[in-house]
XYZ file of C-alpha atoms in Angstrom:
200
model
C -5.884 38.141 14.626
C -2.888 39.660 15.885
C -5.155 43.637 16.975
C -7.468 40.792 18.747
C -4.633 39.079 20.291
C -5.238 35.393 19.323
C -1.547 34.832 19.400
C -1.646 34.874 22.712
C -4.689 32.805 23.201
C -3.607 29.704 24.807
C -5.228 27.301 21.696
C -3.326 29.241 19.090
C 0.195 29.038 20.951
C -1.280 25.069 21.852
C -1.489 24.270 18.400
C 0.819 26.972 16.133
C 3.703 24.692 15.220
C 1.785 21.541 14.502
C -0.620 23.980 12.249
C 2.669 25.261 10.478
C 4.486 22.089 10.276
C 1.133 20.743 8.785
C 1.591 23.853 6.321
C 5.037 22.745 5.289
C 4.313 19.334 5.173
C 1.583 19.732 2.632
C 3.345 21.895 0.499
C 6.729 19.529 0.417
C 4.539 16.808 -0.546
C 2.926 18.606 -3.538
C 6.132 19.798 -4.409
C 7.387 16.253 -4.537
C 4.596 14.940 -6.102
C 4.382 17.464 -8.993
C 8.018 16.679 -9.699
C 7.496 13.185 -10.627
C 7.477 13.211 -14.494
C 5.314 12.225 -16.968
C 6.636 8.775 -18.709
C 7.705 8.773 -22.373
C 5.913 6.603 -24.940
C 9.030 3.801 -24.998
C 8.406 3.752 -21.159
C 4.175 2.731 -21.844
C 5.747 0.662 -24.715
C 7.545 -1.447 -22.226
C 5.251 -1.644 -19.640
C 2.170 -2.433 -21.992
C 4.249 -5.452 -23.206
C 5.697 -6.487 -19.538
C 2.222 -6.760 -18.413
C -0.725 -7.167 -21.411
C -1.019 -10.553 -20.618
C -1.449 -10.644 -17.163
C -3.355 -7.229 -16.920
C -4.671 -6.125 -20.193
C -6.368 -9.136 -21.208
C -9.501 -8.343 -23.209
C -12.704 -11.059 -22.819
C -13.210 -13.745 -24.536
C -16.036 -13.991 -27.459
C -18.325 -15.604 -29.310
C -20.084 -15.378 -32.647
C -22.844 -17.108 -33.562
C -25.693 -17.321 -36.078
C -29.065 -16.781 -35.036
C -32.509 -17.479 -35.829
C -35.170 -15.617 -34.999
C -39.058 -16.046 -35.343
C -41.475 -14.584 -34.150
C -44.060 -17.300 -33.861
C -43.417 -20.347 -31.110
C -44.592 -23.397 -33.614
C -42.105 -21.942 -36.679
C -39.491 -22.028 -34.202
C -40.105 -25.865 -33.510
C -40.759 -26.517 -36.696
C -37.506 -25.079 -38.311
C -35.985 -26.495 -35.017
C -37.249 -30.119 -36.666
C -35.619 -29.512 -39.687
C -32.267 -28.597 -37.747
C -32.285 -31.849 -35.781
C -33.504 -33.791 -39.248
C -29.870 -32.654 -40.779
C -31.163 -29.238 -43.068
C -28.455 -26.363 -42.925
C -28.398 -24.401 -40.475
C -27.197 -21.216 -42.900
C -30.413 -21.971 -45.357
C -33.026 -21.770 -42.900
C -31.736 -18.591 -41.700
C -31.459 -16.788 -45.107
C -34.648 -17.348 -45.861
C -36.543 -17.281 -42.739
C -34.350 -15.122 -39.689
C -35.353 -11.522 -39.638
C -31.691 -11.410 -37.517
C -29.607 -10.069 -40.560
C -30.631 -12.993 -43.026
C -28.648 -11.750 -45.789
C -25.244 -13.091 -43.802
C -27.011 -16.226 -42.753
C -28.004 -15.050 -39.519
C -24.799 -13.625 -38.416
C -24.489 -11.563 -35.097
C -21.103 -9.603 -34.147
C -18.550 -10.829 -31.602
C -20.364 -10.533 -27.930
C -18.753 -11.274 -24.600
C -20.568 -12.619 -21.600
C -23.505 -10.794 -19.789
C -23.888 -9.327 -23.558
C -27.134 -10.625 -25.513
C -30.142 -11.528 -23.292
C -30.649 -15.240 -23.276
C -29.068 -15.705 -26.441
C -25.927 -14.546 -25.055
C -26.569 -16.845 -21.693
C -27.325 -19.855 -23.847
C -23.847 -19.282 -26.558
C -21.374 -19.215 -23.701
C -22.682 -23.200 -23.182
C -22.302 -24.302 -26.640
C -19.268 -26.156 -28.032
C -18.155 -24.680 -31.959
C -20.744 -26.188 -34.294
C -23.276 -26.844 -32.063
C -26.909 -25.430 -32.237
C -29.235 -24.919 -29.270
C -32.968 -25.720 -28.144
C -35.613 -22.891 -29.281
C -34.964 -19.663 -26.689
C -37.632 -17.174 -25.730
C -36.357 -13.841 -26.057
C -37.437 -10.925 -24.102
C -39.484 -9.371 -26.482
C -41.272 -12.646 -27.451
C -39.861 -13.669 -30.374
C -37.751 -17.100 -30.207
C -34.405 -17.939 -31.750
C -31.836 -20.750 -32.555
C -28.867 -20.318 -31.932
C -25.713 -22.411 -33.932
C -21.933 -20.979 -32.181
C -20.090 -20.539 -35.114
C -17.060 -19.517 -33.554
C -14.917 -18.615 -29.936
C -12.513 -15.657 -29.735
C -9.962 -16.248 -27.092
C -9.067 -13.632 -24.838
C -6.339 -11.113 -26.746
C -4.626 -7.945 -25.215
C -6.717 -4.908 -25.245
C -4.763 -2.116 -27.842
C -2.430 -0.164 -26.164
C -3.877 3.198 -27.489
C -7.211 1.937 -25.267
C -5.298 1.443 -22.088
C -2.458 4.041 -22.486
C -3.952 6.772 -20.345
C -4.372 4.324 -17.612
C -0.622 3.441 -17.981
C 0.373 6.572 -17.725
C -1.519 7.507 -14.641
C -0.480 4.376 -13.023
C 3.614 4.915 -13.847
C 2.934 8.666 -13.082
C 1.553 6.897 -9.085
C 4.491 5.001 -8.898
C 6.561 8.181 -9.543
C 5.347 9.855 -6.961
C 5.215 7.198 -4.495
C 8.735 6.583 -5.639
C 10.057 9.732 -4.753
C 8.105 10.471 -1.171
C 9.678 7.037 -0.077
C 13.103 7.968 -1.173
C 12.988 11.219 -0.211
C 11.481 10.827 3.288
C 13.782 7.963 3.813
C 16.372 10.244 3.008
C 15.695 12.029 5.760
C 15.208 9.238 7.966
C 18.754 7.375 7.076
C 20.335 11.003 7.183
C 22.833 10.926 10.139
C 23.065 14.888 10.245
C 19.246 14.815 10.888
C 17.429 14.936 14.077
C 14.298 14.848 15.041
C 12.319 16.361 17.423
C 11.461 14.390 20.880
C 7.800 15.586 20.272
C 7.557 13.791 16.784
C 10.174 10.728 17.766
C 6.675 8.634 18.809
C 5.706 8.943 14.459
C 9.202 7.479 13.469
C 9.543 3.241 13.414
């Protein structure tokens, strides 16, 4: 550049000190920023328990037992013998192929989980047992909702990365503030006329 003479272009002597104060700029700021710390476990510890209930809320669940058939007229049938006062838990040990040893027990699902089954749980009160559902594949079920999880805090060890990463922002943003409002606040400071129009 220099055997060419582009320091004496006019663009390069236009634009040299923003380019360097750009240069500096960038390279403050990463300094900062890679001197904010990483927070100790005690710190997450705190934080987790300031906030789990208002941010780390897992969803609420249900658990039901289903019955599934894969024939239409069963499913009214058993459906009849359901609404004439037979157990529920009976007719699906001996005639759900959804895990009829347990009585038809499915695990814990939260909403948009399930298909139609999952739709129809999230409208049932505890104890209550629906109409006949088509499922997707064309078999039918009953459902009965044996049970609603509230909404609990997610473990920390599931959300302690994102902690981290979010105290570890803060940090940073921390210390650019404070440090650039330093500068600003600092009496034996002046700034340029050229950058005066950046400064509130």
């Amino acid at each position: 550049g220099f055997a060419n003479g582009l320091d004496t272009s006019y663009s390069y002597i236009h634009k040299v000190d923003d380019m360097i104060s750009d240069l500096l700029y960038d390279a403050y700021l990463k300094h900062l920023i890679n001197s904010a710390e990483k927070p100790d476990s005690s710190v997450v510890m705190s934080y987790y328990n300031n906030n789990k209930y208002d941010k780390y809320l897992g969803p609420e669940k249900y658990i039901v037992r289903e019955i599934r058939v894969d024939n239409r007229f069963f499913a009214d049938s058993l459906l009849g013998l359901i609404d004439d006062g037979v157990d529920f838990l009976s007719i699906a040990k001996n005639f759900s192929s959804t895990n009829p040893s347990n009585g038809g027990l499915v695990d814990a699902f939260e909403a948009g989980k399930y298909n139609y089954v999952g739709q129809k749980a999230f409208e049932l009160s505890v104890g209550a047992f629906s109409e006949k559902i088509k499922n997707p594949d064309k078999t039918f079920s009953i459902i009965l909702l044996e049970e609603k999880i509230h909404p609990t805090p997610i473990p920390l060890k599931k959300v302690q990365k994102r902690i981290e990463s979010l105290l570890i922002k803060k940090g940073q943003d921390d210390i650019k503030e404070s440090t650039f409002n330093g500068f600003y606040k600092n009496k034996e400071l002046s700034i340029g006329e050229k950058y005066s129009i950046y400064i509130n």
